[in-house]
XYZ file of C-alpha atoms in Angstrom:
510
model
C -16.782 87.103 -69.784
C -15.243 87.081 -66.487
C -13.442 83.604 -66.039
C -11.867 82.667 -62.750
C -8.777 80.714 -62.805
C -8.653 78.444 -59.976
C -5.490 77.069 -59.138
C -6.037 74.283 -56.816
C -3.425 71.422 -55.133
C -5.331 67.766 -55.374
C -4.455 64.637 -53.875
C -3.925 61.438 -56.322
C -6.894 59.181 -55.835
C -8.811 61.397 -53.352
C -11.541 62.056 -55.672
C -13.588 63.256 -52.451
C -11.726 65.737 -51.285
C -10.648 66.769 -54.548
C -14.157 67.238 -55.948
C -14.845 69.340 -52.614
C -11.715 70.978 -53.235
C -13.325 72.499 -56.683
C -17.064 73.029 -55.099
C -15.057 75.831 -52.744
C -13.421 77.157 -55.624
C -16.200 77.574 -57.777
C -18.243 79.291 -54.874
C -15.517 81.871 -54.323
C -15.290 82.297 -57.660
C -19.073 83.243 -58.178
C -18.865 85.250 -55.371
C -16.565 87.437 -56.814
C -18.441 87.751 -60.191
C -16.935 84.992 -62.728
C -18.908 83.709 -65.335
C -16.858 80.399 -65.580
C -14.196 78.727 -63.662
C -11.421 76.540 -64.804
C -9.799 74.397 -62.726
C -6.569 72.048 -63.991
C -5.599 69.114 -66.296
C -7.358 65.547 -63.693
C -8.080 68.091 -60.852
C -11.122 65.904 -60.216
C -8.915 61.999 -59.637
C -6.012 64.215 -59.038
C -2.891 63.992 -61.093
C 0.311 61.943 -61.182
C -2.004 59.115 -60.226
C -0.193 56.331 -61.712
C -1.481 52.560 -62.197
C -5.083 53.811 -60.439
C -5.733 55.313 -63.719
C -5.735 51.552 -64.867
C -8.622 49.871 -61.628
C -12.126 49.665 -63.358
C -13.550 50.683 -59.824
C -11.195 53.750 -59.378
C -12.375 55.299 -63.324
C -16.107 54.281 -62.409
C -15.801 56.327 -58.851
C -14.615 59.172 -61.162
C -17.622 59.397 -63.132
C -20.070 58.665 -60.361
C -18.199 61.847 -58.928
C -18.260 63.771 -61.676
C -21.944 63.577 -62.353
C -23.065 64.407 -58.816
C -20.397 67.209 -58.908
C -22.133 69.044 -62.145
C -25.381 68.708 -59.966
C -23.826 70.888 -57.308
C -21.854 73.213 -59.152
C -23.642 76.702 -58.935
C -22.051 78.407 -62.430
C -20.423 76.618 -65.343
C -16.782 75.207 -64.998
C -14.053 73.894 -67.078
C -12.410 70.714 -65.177
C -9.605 68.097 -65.903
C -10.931 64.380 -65.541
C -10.513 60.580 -66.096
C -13.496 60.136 -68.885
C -14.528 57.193 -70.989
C -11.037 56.431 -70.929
C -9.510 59.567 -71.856
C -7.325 61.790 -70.068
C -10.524 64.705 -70.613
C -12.207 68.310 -70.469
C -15.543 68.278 -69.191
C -17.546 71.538 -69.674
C -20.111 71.511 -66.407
C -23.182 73.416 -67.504
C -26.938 73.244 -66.670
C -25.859 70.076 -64.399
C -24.235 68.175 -67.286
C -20.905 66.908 -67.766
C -19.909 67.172 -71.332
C -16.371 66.338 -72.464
C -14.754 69.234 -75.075
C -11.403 67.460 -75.313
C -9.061 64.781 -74.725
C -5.021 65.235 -74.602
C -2.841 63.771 -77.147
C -0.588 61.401 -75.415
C 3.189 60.550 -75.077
C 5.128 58.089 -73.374
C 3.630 56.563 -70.202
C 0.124 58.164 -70.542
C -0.602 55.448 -73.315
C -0.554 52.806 -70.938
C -3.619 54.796 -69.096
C -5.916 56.706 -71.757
C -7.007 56.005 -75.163
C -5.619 59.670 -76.878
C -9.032 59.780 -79.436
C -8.495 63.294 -80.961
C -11.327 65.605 -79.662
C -11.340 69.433 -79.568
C -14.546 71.177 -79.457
C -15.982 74.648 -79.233
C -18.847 76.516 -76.742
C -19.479 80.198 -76.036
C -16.461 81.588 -77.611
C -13.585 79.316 -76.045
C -12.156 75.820 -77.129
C -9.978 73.914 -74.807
C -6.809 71.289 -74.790
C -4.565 69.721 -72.332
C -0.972 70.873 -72.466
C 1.294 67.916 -73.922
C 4.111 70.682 -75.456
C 4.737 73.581 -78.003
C 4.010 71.470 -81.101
C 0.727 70.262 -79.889
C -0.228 73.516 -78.543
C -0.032 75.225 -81.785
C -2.274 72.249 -83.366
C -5.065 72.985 -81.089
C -5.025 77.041 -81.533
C -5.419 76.134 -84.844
C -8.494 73.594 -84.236
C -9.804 76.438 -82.025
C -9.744 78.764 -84.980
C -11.718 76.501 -87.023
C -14.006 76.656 -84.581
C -14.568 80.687 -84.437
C -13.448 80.191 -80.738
C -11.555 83.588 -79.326
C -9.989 82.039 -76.544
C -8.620 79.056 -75.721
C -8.364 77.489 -72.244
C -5.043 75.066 -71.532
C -5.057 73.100 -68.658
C -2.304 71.313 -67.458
C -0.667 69.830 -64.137
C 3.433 70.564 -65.224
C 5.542 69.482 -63.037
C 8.576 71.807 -62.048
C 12.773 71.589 -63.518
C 14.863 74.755 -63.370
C 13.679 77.532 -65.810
C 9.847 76.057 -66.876
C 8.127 78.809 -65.717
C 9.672 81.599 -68.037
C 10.096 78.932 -70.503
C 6.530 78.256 -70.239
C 4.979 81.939 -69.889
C 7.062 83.021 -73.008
C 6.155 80.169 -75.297
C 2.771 80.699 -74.795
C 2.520 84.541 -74.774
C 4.229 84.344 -78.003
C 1.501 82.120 -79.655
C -1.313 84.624 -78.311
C 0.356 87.065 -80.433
C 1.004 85.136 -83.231
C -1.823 83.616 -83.685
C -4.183 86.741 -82.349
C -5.939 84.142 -79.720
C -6.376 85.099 -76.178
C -4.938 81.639 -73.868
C -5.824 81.215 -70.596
C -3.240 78.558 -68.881
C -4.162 76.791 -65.640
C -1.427 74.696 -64.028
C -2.132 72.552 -60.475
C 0.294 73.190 -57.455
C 1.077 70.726 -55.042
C 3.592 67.644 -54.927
C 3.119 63.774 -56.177
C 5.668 61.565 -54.460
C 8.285 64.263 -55.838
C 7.230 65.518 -58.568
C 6.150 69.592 -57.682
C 3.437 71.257 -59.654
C 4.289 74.805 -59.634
C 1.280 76.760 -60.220
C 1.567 79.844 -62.300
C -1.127 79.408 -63.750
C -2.129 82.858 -66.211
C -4.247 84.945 -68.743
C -2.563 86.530 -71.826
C -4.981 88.370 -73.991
C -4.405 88.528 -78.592
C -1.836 91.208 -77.991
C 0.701 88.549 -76.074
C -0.025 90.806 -72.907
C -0.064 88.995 -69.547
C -3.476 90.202 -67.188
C -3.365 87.466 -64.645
C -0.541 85.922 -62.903
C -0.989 83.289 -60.237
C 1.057 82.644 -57.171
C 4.482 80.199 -57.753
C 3.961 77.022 -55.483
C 0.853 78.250 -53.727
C -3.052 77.267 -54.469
C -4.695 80.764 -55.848
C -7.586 82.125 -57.211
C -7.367 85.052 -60.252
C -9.451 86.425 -62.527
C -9.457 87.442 -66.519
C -11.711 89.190 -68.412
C -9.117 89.298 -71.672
C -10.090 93.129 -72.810
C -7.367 94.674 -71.480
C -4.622 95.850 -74.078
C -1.947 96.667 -71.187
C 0.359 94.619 -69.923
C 1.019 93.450 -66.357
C 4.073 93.671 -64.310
C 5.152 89.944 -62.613
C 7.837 90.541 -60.042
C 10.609 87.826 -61.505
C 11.232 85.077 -58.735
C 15.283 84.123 -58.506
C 16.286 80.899 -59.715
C 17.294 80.009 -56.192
C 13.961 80.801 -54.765
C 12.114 78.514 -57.343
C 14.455 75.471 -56.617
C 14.203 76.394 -52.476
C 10.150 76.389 -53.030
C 10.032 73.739 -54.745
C 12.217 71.754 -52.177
C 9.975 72.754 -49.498
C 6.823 71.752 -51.101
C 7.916 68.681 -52.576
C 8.754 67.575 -49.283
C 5.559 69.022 -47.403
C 3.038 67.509 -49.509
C 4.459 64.097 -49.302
C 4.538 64.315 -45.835
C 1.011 65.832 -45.458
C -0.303 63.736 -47.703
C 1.035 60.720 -46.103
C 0.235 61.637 -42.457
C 3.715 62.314 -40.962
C 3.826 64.853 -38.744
C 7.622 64.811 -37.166
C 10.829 64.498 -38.889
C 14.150 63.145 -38.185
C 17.560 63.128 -40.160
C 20.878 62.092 -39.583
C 23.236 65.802 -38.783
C 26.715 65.316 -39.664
C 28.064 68.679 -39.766
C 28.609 69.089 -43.783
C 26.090 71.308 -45.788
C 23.723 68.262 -47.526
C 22.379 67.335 -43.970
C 22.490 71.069 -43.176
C 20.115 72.008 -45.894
C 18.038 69.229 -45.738
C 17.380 70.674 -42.360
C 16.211 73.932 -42.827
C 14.110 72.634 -45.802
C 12.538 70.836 -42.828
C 12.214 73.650 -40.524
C 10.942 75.868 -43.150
C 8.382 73.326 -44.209
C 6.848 71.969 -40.739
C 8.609 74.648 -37.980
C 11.725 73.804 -35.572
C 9.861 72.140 -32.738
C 8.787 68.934 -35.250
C 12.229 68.526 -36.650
C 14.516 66.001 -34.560
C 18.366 66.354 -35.846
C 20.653 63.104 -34.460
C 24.448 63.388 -34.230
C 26.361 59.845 -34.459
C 30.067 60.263 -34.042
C 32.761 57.561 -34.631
C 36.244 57.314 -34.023
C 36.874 59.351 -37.592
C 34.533 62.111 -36.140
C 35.945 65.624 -35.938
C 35.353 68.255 -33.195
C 34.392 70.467 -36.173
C 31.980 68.617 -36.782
C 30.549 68.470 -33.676
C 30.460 72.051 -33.174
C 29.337 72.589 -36.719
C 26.548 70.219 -36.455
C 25.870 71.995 -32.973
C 25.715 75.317 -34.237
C 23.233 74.636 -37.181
C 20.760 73.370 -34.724
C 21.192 75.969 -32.298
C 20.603 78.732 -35.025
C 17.263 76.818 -35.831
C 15.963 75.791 -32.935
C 16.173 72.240 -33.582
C 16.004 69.512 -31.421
C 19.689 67.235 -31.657
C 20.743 64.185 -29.820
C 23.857 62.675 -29.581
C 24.295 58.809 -30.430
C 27.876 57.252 -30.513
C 27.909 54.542 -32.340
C 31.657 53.299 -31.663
C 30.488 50.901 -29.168
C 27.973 49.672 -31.804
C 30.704 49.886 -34.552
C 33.129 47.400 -32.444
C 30.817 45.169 -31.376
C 29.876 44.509 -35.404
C 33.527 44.087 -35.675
C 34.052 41.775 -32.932
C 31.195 39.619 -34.471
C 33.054 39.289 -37.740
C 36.459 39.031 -36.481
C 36.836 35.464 -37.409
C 35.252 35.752 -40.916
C 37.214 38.467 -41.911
C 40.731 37.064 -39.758
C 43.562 37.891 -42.609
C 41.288 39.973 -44.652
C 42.510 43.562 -44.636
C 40.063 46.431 -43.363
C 38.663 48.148 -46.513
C 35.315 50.140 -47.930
C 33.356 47.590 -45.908
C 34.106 48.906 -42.132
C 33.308 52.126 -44.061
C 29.634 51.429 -45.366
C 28.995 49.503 -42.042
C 29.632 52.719 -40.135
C 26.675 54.192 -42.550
C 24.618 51.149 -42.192
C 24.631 51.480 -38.155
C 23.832 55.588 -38.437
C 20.843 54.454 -41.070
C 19.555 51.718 -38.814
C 19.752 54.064 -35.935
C 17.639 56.676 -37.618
C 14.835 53.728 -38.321
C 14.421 52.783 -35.067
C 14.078 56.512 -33.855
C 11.569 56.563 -37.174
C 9.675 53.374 -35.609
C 9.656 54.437 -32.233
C 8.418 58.129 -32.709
C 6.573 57.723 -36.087
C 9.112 60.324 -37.663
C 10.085 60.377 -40.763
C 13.331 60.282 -42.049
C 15.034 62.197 -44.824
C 18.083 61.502 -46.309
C 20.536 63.832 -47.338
C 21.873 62.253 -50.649
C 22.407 65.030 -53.284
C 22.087 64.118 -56.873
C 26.245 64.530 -57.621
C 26.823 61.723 -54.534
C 23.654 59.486 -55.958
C 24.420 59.386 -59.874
C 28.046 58.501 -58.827
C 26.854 55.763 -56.397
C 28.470 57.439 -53.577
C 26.252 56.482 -50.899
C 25.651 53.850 -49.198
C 22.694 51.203 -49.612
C 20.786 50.604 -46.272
C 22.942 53.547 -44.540
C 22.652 56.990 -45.425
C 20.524 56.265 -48.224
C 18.002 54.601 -46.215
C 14.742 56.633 -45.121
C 11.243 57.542 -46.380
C 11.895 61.137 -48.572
C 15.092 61.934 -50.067
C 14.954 65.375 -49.640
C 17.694 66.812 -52.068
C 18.341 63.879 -54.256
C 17.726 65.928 -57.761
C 20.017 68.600 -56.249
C 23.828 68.868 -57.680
C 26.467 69.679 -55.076
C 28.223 72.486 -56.939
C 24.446 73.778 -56.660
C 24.034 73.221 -53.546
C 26.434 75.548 -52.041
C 24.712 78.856 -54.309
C 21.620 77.605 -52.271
C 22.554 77.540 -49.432
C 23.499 81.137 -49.833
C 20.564 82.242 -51.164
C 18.568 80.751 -47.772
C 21.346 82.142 -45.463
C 20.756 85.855 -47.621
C 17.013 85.341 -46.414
C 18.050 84.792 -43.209
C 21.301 83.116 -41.706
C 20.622 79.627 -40.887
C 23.608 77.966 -41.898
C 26.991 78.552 -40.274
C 29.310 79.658 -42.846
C 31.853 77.176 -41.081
C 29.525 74.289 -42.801
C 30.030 75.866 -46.114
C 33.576 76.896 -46.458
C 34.718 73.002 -45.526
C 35.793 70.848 -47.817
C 33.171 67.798 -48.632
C 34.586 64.546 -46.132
C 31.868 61.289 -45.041
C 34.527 60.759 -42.261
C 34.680 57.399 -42.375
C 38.091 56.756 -42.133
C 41.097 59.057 -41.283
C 41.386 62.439 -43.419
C 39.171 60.927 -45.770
C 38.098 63.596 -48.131
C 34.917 63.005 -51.039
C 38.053 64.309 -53.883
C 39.746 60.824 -53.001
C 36.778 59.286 -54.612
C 35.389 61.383 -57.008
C 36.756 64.720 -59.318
C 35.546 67.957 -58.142
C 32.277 68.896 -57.749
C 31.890 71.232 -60.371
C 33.788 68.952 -62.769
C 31.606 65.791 -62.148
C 28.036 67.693 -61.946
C 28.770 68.969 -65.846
C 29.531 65.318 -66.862
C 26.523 63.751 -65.164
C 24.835 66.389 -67.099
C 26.023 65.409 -70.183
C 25.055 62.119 -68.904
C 21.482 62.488 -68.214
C 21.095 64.814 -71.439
C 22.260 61.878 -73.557
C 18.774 60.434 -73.156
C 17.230 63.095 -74.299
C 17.667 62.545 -77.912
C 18.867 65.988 -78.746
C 22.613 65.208 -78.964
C 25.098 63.016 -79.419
C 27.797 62.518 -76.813
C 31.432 62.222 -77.868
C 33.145 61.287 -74.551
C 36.473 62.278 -73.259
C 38.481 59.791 -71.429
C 37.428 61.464 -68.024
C 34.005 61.281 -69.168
C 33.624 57.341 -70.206
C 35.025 56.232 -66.407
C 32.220 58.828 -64.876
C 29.682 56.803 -67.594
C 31.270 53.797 -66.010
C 30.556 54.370 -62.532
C 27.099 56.003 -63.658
C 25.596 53.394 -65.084
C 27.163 50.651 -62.311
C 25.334 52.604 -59.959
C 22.077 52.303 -61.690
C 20.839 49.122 -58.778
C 21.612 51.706 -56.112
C 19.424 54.585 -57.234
C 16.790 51.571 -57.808
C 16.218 51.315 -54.131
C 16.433 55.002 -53.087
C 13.394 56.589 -51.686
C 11.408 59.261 -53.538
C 12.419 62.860 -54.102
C 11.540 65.874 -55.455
C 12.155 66.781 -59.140
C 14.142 69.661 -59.969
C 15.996 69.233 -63.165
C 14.335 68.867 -67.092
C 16.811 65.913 -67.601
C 16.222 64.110 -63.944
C 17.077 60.081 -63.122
C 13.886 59.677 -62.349
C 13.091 59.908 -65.922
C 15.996 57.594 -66.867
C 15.804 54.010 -66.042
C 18.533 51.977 -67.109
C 18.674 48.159 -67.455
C 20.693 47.027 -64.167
C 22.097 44.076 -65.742
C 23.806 46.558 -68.564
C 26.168 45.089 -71.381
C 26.860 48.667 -73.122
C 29.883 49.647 -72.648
């Protein structure tokens, strides 16, 4: 059997143009000779699809779907869908939907689906949703028991550093084990952050890979599973799987949303640097708008730094004092704060004119803005609400400075984009004189393995014994919590992310 693996990016609740999106599949894959195509884990509502999963008239539009889609399928398919209440495999055949199995479910996906156990067997193959090793290995055994010789896995995982060997390994190791032939089909695409990465595959009883599928790109490959011989993947950098998924993350929101031109604050440091040429990369130079807002505490470096970067891109960058702005807020509060001295709050209102700034541009032009936050800055709560944390996509946000930098090198090895000058400088928000991020937090690299240890206390793997160090950065962590509440989305990168952590604001533990 000849099975096409059809790797497809949906849209959450666009059960029209997702069902369309697998009629062109299937046709290209019976024009090229498959005998059955399988497409990914709710390709049909699309994944990721939150509280929808929960409207009576949203499920019932599935179905409807569904059933006119097996009508005008032209060869059998394999399909992820909302069904009966499950999260489900329909088997299209002969113009009938018929579900073969419904995932087991964990965490959040028990407020939407049922989780009946359901596994069944047709032709040779039994299917499952991924939900994780242990799982897995439950439903190679159930396909066993049902004399099945392959078994097809369908899943929409979303990216974190180091899934896709992870992934590929785990699975090519239960092949061999348990002498089954698994074919694994992932989505692509981004959910309001959260990056599907593709690499989808076919590993045949011996553990060998035949079919690979592209990284972060919709594709189309085929398996027959008779080969005995192994095939060669080219292995994709660490740096280029975080830069991809940065780019797509913040493509798909934006295409799925309608935006079509982009603004973001350019200060001259590397977070607003990258953030840029994610831009560029993902929509081209001529839709990215870069704006330069200089106080008093501004630095020619900066200037010429900021510049620079948009000179060696191409992109567009205007030039907005706001010290005018900036003393006319403090003439207005002059009396209220008379014989209060200046402090943290002339600071953040400097941020809050630059972020109100960029939303009117956003307003006026319909652009939309990205911050530049990266994940060291946010867990801390080094940002500032309704300043340069305000904006529609949070670009980097899952990003840890000390990483940041090894990015940026990897982008600038590709080709140079940003001016060394950016990276060599020390970290500074310039908000008041020689003001440097060290006053206010420990280095980088120091703080980015605590907040690990942070997040990876949730996981339930460990348990943390905390250095003195450590318990003030859990402090200021957890304080922070109300800020990271009111930040916009952002892609995913890590396993152990904040957006998987949500802490009680109002927090007694010490």
């Amino acid at each position: 059997m000849k099975i096409a693996i059809a790797q497809i990016n949906t849209i959450a609740g666009n059960i029209k143009y997702n069902s369309s999106k697998i009629k062109e599949y299937a046709a290209s894959a019976k024009e090229n000779g498959a005998d059955l195509a399988v497409f990914p884990e709710l390709s049909l509502p699309g994944g990721f699809a939150g509280d929808l999963y929960l409207r009576k008239d949203f499920l019932k539009s599935c179905e409807q779907e569904l059933n006119l889609l097996a009508k005008e399928l032209e060869i059998p398919a394999v399909l992820g869908s909302s069904y009966m209440g499950e999260n489900a495999v329909i088997y299209i055949d002969k113009k009938q939907p018929e579900p073969m199995s419904f995932k087991t479910l964990f965490g959040r996906e028990k407020k939407y689906f049922n989780g009946n156990d359901l596994q069944t067997g047709i032709n040779g193959f039994s299917c499952c949703i991924y939900s994780g090793a242990k799982e897995l290995e439950q439903s190679i055994k159930k396909a066993a028991e049902l004399a099945a010789d392959t078994l097809l896995v369908l899943a929409n995982e979303p990216f974190y550093i180091g899934v896709i060997e992870e992934l590929t390994e785990e699975i090519a190791e239960y092949a061999k084990n348990f002498s089954i032939n698994i074919i694994f089909v992932n989505g692509v695409g981004a959910q309001d952050g959260l990056v599907s990465f593709g690499s989808s595959f076919a590993v045949n009883k011996s553990g060998f890979v035949e079919a690979y599928a592209k990284q972060f790109k919709e594709d189309l490959i085929f398996a027959d599973l008779t080969l005995n011989t192994k095939m060669q993947r080219e292995e994709s950098p660490k740096e280029k799987q975080v830069y991809d998924a940065l780019v797509l993350g913040l493509k798909d929101y934006a295409d799925k949303n309608g935006f079509k031109k982009f603004v973001l604050g350019i200060s001259g440091g590397a977070d607003s640097a990258l953030a840029a040429v994610i831009a560029k990369d993902a929509f081209g130079a001529s839709n990215v708008t870069g704006i330069f807002m200089p106080s008093e505490f501004t630095s020619r470096r900066s200037r010429d730094d900021a510049g620079l970067l948009c000179k060696m891109n191409n992109i567009r960058l205007l030039d907005i004092p706001i010290n005018n702005i900036f003393k006319s807020f403090k003439s207005a509060l002059l009396n209220t704060f008379k014989g209060v001295k200046t402090d943290v709050t002339e600071e953040n209102l400097q941020s809050r004119i630059r972020g109100m700034l960029l939303m009117a541009y956003s307003n006026k032009f319909n652009a939309l803005v990205m911050t530049a936050g990266n994940r060291s800055e946010i867990a801390a709560g080094y940002c500032t609400l309704y300043g340069d944390s305000a904006g529609g996509y949070a670009v980097i946000c899952d990003l840890p400075k000390s990483y940041l930098y090894t990015l940026c090198g990897w982008r600038n090895s590709i080709s140079e984009v940003i001016p060394e000058s950016i990276l060599e400088r020390e970290p500074t928000a310039e908000l008041r004189e020689n003001q440097k991020d060290s006053d206010s937090l420990p280095e980088y690299d120091v703080l980015d393995g605590i907040i690990d240890n942070f997040t990876d206390s949730f996981s339930g793997e460990t348990e943390v014994v905390l250095s003195e160090q450590e318990k003030q950065i859990f402090k200021m962590i957890s304080s922070a919590e109300y800020k990271r509440r009111q930040l916009p989305l952002g892609t995913k990168l890590l396993k152990h992310s904040f957006r998987d952590i949500r802490l009680p604001v109002t927090n007694g533990y010490k």
